[in-house]
Amino acid sequence: MRLLERMRKEWFMIGIVLAIAGAKLEPSIGMNGGPLKPEITVSYIAVATIFFNSGLSLNTEELTSALVHIKLHLFIQIFTLAFFPAAVWLFLQLLSITPINEWLLKGLQTVGCMPPPVSSAVILTKAVGGNEGIVVTPLLLLLFLGSSSSVPFTSIFSQLFMTVVVPLIIGQIVRRYIKDWLERKQPPFGAVSSSVLLMIIYTTFCDTFSNPSIDLDKFSLLLVLFIICSIQLSFMLLTFVYSTRNNSGFTPADTVAVMFCSTHKSLTLGIPMLKIVFAGHEYLSLISVPLLIYHPVQILLGSVLVPTIKSWMVSRQKGVKLMRPTV
């Protein structure tokens, strides 16, 4: 199962490249008003499909056992949705005087505002009442980038409710009735969401490449890649140091969860949300680029660091067992 999941992620990253390349070759197909009609098929149907699919696949039966991790959950949410965006905002004030493309910098800020991925944090998040990212992320985007969004505040939340919350709830209701069938057949939920997400990415870049006035310089792109790698490594180190303090109250297993969940960002929620918050914005694709870079970087860094972190966790857990007094 892990091998299949790893292969799916690898194919998805290749799919992102192909989707952008396809948009470059023939942008008229996926641009607004084009044959695909993304203003309807993407903004409503595609986004709703992703979250209906999430509702079907979300195993709520596991949520009760996660209630004991409220402290861990709170730390992850505060770090992800408060410290992370604030720290990125301060850092971007320094970068604003550099020649880096301003829309890529705005994109870095949107990365900071995104919640953790559903796949790695949903159990902890749902344990205390739902995915705060659906509400907090748009508020953070409007706080840090409010002047960049031309969509009214009420319109953003009404569309988020109809295309994110409602399909998620419907998916959960349907799951109750077909739970046994789902567990027996194990439908490819991840592949379905990834395919729909690639369609969203494709149409977003079709709009960009159909506008000749938009240009992305390679220097800015390389700097953004370096910045993203630096941010992820720095924040993983910071969360590791904090969660391994003597009085932190976190176990070695908690530390691993803190490191990954606090620093990972959701592409599945992020791209549809940017599509809603920045609907019709001519620089939407440039704003999306840092998140599209952040996603494969977090997977690659995770793959590289997992063996080291796993060996550290095992050694610490053995140490704790040895220190326990025998009765």
PDB file of N, CA, C and O in Angstrom, residues 25-71:
ATOM      1  N   LEU A  25       1.212  24.649 -24.460  1.00  0.00           N
ATOM      2  CA  LEU A  25       1.062  24.293 -25.876  1.00  0.00           C
ATOM      3  C   LEU A  25      -0.266  24.773 -26.451  1.00  0.00           C
ATOM      4  O   LEU A  25      -0.320  25.273 -27.572  1.00  0.00           O
ATOM      5  N   GLU A  26      -1.351  24.605 -25.690  1.00  0.00           N
ATOM      6  CA  GLU A  26      -2.673  24.980 -26.213  1.00  0.00           C
ATOM      7  C   GLU A  26      -3.534  25.580 -25.100  1.00  0.00           C
ATOM      8  O   GLU A  26      -4.436  24.927 -24.565  1.00  0.00           O
ATOM      9  N   PRO A  27      -3.276  26.851 -24.731  1.00  0.00           N
ATOM     10  CA  PRO A  27      -4.004  27.464 -23.615  1.00  0.00           C
ATOM     11  C   PRO A  27      -5.476  27.754 -23.903  1.00  0.00           C
ATOM     12  O   PRO A  27      -6.274  27.890 -22.977  1.00  0.00           O
ATOM     13  N   SER A  28      -5.857  27.830 -25.156  1.00  0.00           N
ATOM     14  CA  SER A  28      -7.238  28.210 -25.498  1.00  0.00           C
ATOM     15  C   SER A  28      -8.261  27.176 -25.037  1.00  0.00           C
ATOM     16  O   SER A  28      -9.428  27.516 -24.812  1.00  0.00           O
ATOM     17  N   ILE A  29      -7.833  25.915 -24.852  1.00  0.00           N
ATOM     18  CA  ILE A  29      -8.773  24.858 -24.460  1.00  0.00           C
ATOM     19  C   ILE A  29      -9.263  25.059 -23.024  1.00  0.00           C
ATOM     20  O   ILE A  29     -10.451  24.921 -22.738  1.00  0.00           O
ATOM     21  N   GLY A  30      -8.332  25.393 -22.122  1.00  0.00           N
ATOM     22  CA  GLY A  30      -8.695  25.465 -20.705  1.00  0.00           C
ATOM     23  C   GLY A  30      -8.862  26.858 -20.145  1.00  0.00           C
ATOM     24  O   GLY A  30      -9.132  27.024 -18.954  1.00  0.00           O
ATOM     25  N   MET A  31      -8.723  27.887 -20.976  1.00  0.00           N
ATOM     26  CA  MET A  31      -8.890  29.249 -20.471  1.00  0.00           C
ATOM     27  C   MET A  31     -10.372  29.540 -20.225  1.00  0.00           C
ATOM     28  O   MET A  31     -11.251  28.839 -20.711  1.00  0.00           O
ATOM     29  N   ASN A  32     -10.635  30.589 -19.430  1.00  0.00           N
ATOM     30  CA  ASN A  32     -12.011  30.991 -19.163  1.00  0.00           C
ATOM     31  C   ASN A  32     -12.737  31.276 -20.478  1.00  0.00           C
ATOM     32  O   ASN A  32     -12.232  32.024 -21.314  1.00  0.00           O
ATOM     33  N   GLY A  33     -13.914  30.672 -20.631  1.00  0.00           N
ATOM     34  CA  GLY A  33     -14.671  30.839 -21.862  1.00  0.00           C
ATOM     35  C   GLY A  33     -14.323  29.826 -22.927  1.00  0.00           C
ATOM     36  O   GLY A  33     -14.957  29.778 -23.975  1.00  0.00           O
ATOM     37  N   GLY A  34     -13.287  28.993 -22.670  1.00  0.00           N
ATOM     38  CA  GLY A  34     -12.851  27.978 -23.624  1.00  0.00           C
ATOM     39  C   GLY A  34     -13.755  26.753 -23.602  1.00  0.00           C
ATOM     40  O   GLY A  34     -14.738  26.700 -22.848  1.00  0.00           O
ATOM     41  N   PRO A  35     -13.409  25.734 -24.397  1.00  0.00           N
ATOM     42  CA  PRO A  35     -14.243  24.524 -24.488  1.00  0.00           C
ATOM     43  C   PRO A  35     -14.498  23.826 -23.155  1.00  0.00           C
ATOM     44  O   PRO A  35     -15.560  23.229 -22.956  1.00  0.00           O
ATOM     45  N   LEU A  36     -13.520  23.870 -22.233  1.00  0.00           N
ATOM     46  CA  LEU A  36     -13.704  23.186 -20.949  1.00  0.00           C
ATOM     47  C   LEU A  36     -14.600  23.948 -19.974  1.00  0.00           C
ATOM     48  O   LEU A  36     -15.036  23.385 -18.969  1.00  0.00           O
ATOM     49  N   LYS A  37     -14.854  25.238 -20.268  1.00  0.00           N
ATOM     50  CA  LYS A  37     -15.693  26.074 -19.405  1.00  0.00           C
ATOM     51  C   LYS A  37     -15.267  25.977 -17.933  1.00  0.00           C
ATOM     52  O   LYS A  37     -16.038  25.606 -17.052  1.00  0.00           O
ATOM     53  N   PRO A  38     -13.990  26.297 -17.634  1.00  0.00           N
ATOM     54  CA  PRO A  38     -13.498  26.133 -16.256  1.00  0.00           C
ATOM     55  C   PRO A  38     -14.219  27.001 -15.237  1.00  0.00           C
ATOM     56  O   PRO A  38     -14.210  26.682 -14.045  1.00  0.00           O
ATOM     57  N   GLU A  39     -14.824  28.102 -15.683  1.00  0.00           N
ATOM     58  CA  GLU A  39     -15.569  28.943 -14.744  1.00  0.00           C
ATOM     59  C   GLU A  39     -16.740  28.181 -14.115  1.00  0.00           C
ATOM     60  O   GLU A  39     -17.264  28.593 -13.060  1.00  0.00           O
ATOM     61  N   ILE A  40     -17.134  27.062 -14.733  1.00  0.00           N
ATOM     62  CA  ILE A  40     -18.200  26.215 -14.173  1.00  0.00           C
ATOM     63  C   ILE A  40     -17.638  24.853 -13.765  1.00  0.00           C
ATOM     64  O   ILE A  40     -17.777  24.425 -12.619  1.00  0.00           O
ATOM     65  N   THR A  41     -16.970  24.186 -14.724  1.00  0.00           N
ATOM     66  CA  THR A  41     -16.502  22.821 -14.481  1.00  0.00           C
ATOM     67  C   THR A  41     -15.433  22.744 -13.385  1.00  0.00           C
ATOM     68  O   THR A  41     -15.386  21.774 -12.627  1.00  0.00           O
ATOM     69  N   VAL A  42     -14.580  23.770 -13.296  1.00  0.00           N
ATOM     70  CA  VAL A  42     -13.520  23.771 -12.290  1.00  0.00           C
ATOM     71  C   VAL A  42     -13.976  24.445 -11.008  1.00  0.00           C
ATOM     72  O   VAL A  42     -13.879  23.873  -9.916  1.00  0.00           O
ATOM     73  N   SER A  43     -14.467  25.687 -11.117  1.00  0.00           N
ATOM     74  CA  SER A  43     -14.814  26.476  -9.933  1.00  0.00           C
ATOM     75  C   SER A  43     -15.861  25.796  -9.064  1.00  0.00           C
ATOM     76  O   SER A  43     -15.872  25.991  -7.840  1.00  0.00           O
ATOM     77  N   TYR A  44     -16.732  24.994  -9.655  1.00  0.00           N
ATOM     78  CA  TYR A  44     -17.795  24.363  -8.880  1.00  0.00           C
ATOM     79  C   TYR A  44     -17.695  22.834  -8.886  1.00  0.00           C
ATOM     80  O   TYR A  44     -17.538  22.212  -7.838  1.00  0.00           O
ATOM     81  N   ILE A  45     -17.753  22.235 -10.082  1.00  0.00           N
ATOM     82  CA  ILE A  45     -17.836  20.773 -10.160  1.00  0.00           C
ATOM     83  C   ILE A  45     -16.547  20.100  -9.682  1.00  0.00           C
ATOM     84  O   ILE A  45     -16.576  19.175  -8.864  1.00  0.00           O
ATOM     85  N   ALA A  46     -15.390  20.567 -10.191  1.00  0.00           N
ATOM     86  CA  ALA A  46     -14.110  19.920  -9.850  1.00  0.00           C
ATOM     87  C   ALA A  46     -13.795  20.048  -8.364  1.00  0.00           C
ATOM     88  O   ALA A  46     -13.408  19.073  -7.708  1.00  0.00           O
ATOM     89  N   VAL A  47     -13.951  21.262  -7.820  1.00  0.00           N
ATOM     90  CA  VAL A  47     -13.656  21.484  -6.403  1.00  0.00           C
ATOM     91  C   VAL A  47     -14.593  20.653  -5.530  1.00  0.00           C
ATOM     92  O   VAL A  47     -14.165  20.000  -4.572  1.00  0.00           O
ATOM     93  N   ALA A  48     -15.882  20.652  -5.862  1.00  0.00           N
ATOM     94  CA  ALA A  48     -16.854  19.870  -5.091  1.00  0.00           C
ATOM     95  C   ALA A  48     -16.537  18.376  -5.159  1.00  0.00           C
ATOM     96  O   ALA A  48     -16.684  17.655  -4.160  1.00  0.00           O
ATOM     97  N   THR A  49     -16.074  17.913  -6.319  1.00  0.00           N
ATOM     98  CA  THR A  49     -15.722  16.499  -6.482  1.00  0.00           C
ATOM     99  C   THR A  49     -14.586  16.101  -5.551  1.00  0.00           C
ATOM    100  O   THR A  49     -14.617  15.029  -4.919  1.00  0.00           O
ATOM    101  N   ILE A  50     -13.563  16.957  -5.435  1.00  0.00           N
ATOM    102  CA  ILE A  50     -12.423  16.668  -4.566  1.00  0.00           C
ATOM    103  C   ILE A  50     -12.880  16.480  -3.117  1.00  0.00           C
ATOM    104  O   ILE A  50     -12.466  15.539  -2.432  1.00  0.00           O
ATOM    105  N   PHE A  51     -13.765  17.355  -2.638  1.00  0.00           N
ATOM    106  CA  PHE A  51     -14.144  17.289  -1.227  1.00  0.00           C
ATOM    107  C   PHE A  51     -15.248  16.272  -0.952  1.00  0.00           C
ATOM    108  O   PHE A  51     -15.334  15.744   0.158  1.00  0.00           O
ATOM    109  N   PHE A  52     -16.057  15.959  -1.948  1.00  0.00           N
ATOM    110  CA  PHE A  52     -16.978  14.830  -1.806  1.00  0.00           C
ATOM    111  C   PHE A  52     -16.163  13.544  -1.691  1.00  0.00           C
ATOM    112  O   PHE A  52     -16.460  12.667  -0.867  1.00  0.00           O
ATOM    113  N   ASN A  53     -15.132  13.442  -2.513  1.00  0.00           N
ATOM    114  CA  ASN A  53     -14.228  12.302  -2.480  1.00  0.00           C
ATOM    115  C   ASN A  53     -13.531  12.193  -1.121  1.00  0.00           C
ATOM    116  O   ASN A  53     -13.379  11.100  -0.568  1.00  0.00           O
ATOM    117  N   SER A  54     -13.129  13.355  -0.565  1.00  0.00           N
ATOM    118  CA  SER A  54     -12.496  13.371   0.762  1.00  0.00           C
ATOM    119  C   SER A  54     -13.476  12.900   1.831  1.00  0.00           C
ATOM    120  O   SER A  54     -13.104  12.176   2.755  1.00  0.00           O
ATOM    121  N   GLY A  55     -14.742  13.327   1.701  1.00  0.00           N
ATOM    122  CA  GLY A  55     -15.760  12.903   2.649  1.00  0.00           C
ATOM    123  C   GLY A  55     -15.989  11.408   2.617  1.00  0.00           C
ATOM    124  O   GLY A  55     -16.154  10.762   3.662  1.00  0.00           O
ATOM    125  N   LEU A  56     -15.973  10.837   1.421  1.00  0.00           N
ATOM    126  CA  LEU A  56     -16.143   9.385   1.283  1.00  0.00           C
ATOM    127  C   LEU A  56     -14.984   8.612   1.905  1.00  0.00           C
ATOM    128  O   LEU A  56     -15.161   7.557   2.497  1.00  0.00           O
ATOM    129  N   SER A  57     -13.774   9.138   1.752  1.00  0.00           N
ATOM    130  CA  SER A  57     -12.575   8.410   2.188  1.00  0.00           C
ATOM    131  C   SER A  57     -12.215   8.653   3.642  1.00  0.00           C
ATOM    132  O   SER A  57     -11.416   7.911   4.216  1.00  0.00           O
ATOM    133  N   LEU A  58     -12.808   9.682   4.273  1.00  0.00           N
ATOM    134  CA  LEU A  58     -12.441  10.047   5.642  1.00  0.00           C
ATOM    135  C   LEU A  58     -13.039   9.064   6.637  1.00  0.00           C
ATOM    136  O   LEU A  58     -14.259   8.966   6.777  1.00  0.00           O
ATOM    137  N   ASN A  59     -12.174   8.333   7.341  1.00  0.00           N
ATOM    138  CA  ASN A  59     -12.611   7.319   8.295  1.00  0.00           C
ATOM    139  C   ASN A  59     -12.886   7.958   9.648  1.00  0.00           C
ATOM    140  O   ASN A  59     -12.021   8.035  10.511  1.00  0.00           O
ATOM    141  N   THR A  60     -14.116   8.420   9.852  1.00  0.00           N
ATOM    142  CA  THR A  60     -14.469   9.113  11.097  1.00  0.00           C
ATOM    143  C   THR A  60     -14.460   8.195  12.304  1.00  0.00           C
ATOM    144  O   THR A  60     -14.451   8.666  13.437  1.00  0.00           O
ATOM    145  N   GLU A  61     -14.474   6.880  12.074  1.00  0.00           N
ATOM    146  CA  GLU A  61     -14.453   5.956  13.203  1.00  0.00           C
ATOM    147  C   GLU A  61     -13.156   6.059  14.012  1.00  0.00           C
ATOM    148  O   GLU A  61     -13.095   5.649  15.167  1.00  0.00           O
ATOM    149  N   GLU A  62     -12.109   6.614  13.383  1.00  0.00           N
ATOM    150  CA  GLU A  62     -10.816   6.732  14.066  1.00  0.00           C
ATOM    151  C   GLU A  62     -10.704   8.018  14.877  1.00  0.00           C
ATOM    152  O   GLU A  62      -9.736   8.219  15.597  1.00  0.00           O
ATOM    153  N   LEU A  63     -11.672   8.909  14.770  1.00  0.00           N
ATOM    154  CA  LEU A  63     -11.544  10.228  15.371  1.00  0.00           C
ATOM    155  C   LEU A  63     -11.570  10.183  16.897  1.00  0.00           C
ATOM    156  O   LEU A  63     -10.897  10.967  17.551  1.00  0.00           O
ATOM    157  N   THR A  64     -12.357   9.295  17.468  1.00  0.00           N
ATOM    158  CA  THR A  64     -12.491   9.247  18.922  1.00  0.00           C
ATOM    159  C   THR A  64     -11.153   8.998  19.591  1.00  0.00           C
ATOM    160  O   THR A  64     -10.816   9.630  20.599  1.00  0.00           O
ATOM    161  N   SER A  65     -10.364   8.098  19.015  1.00  0.00           N
ATOM    162  CA  SER A  65      -9.060   7.773  19.607  1.00  0.00           C
ATOM    163  C   SER A  65      -8.082   8.934  19.537  1.00  0.00           C
ATOM    164  O   SER A  65      -7.076   8.952  20.237  1.00  0.00           O
ATOM    165  N   ALA A  66      -8.376   9.920  18.699  1.00  0.00           N
ATOM    166  CA  ALA A  66      -7.464  11.055  18.546  1.00  0.00           C
ATOM    167  C   ALA A  66      -7.701  12.143  19.581  1.00  0.00           C
ATOM    168  O   ALA A  66      -6.918  13.084  19.682  1.00  0.00           O
ATOM    169  N   LEU A  67      -8.773  12.012  20.366  1.00  0.00           N
ATOM    170  CA  LEU A  67      -9.094  13.051  21.356  1.00  0.00           C
ATOM    171  C   LEU A  67      -7.994  13.222  22.385  1.00  0.00           C
ATOM    172  O   LEU A  67      -7.837  14.294  22.966  1.00  0.00           O
ATOM    173  N   VAL A  68      -7.207  12.164  22.637  1.00  0.00           N
ATOM    174  CA  VAL A  68      -6.129  12.249  23.630  1.00  0.00           C
ATOM    175  C   VAL A  68      -4.986  13.117  23.135  1.00  0.00           C
ATOM    176  O   VAL A  68      -4.099  13.471  23.909  1.00  0.00           O
ATOM    177  N   HIS A  69      -4.989  13.501  21.847  1.00  0.00           N
ATOM    178  CA  HIS A  69      -3.896  14.273  21.271  1.00  0.00           C
ATOM    179  C   HIS A  69      -4.251  15.755  21.092  1.00  0.00           C
ATOM    180  O   HIS A  69      -3.735  16.406  20.190  1.00  0.00           O
ATOM    181  N   ILE A  70      -5.128  16.261  21.933  1.00  0.00           N
ATOM    182  CA  ILE A  70      -5.586  17.647  21.767  1.00  0.00           C
ATOM    183  C   ILE A  70      -4.417  18.633  21.884  1.00  0.00           C
ATOM    184  O   ILE A  70      -4.328  19.591  21.112  1.00  0.00           O
ATOM    185  N   LYS A  71      -3.502  18.404  22.828  1.00  0.00           N
ATOM    186  CA  LYS A  71      -2.361  19.311  22.989  1.00  0.00           C
ATOM    187  C   LYS A  71      -1.505  19.330  21.728  1.00  0.00           C
ATOM    188  O   LYS A  71      -1.086  20.397  21.260  1.00  0.00           O
TER     189      LYS A  71
END
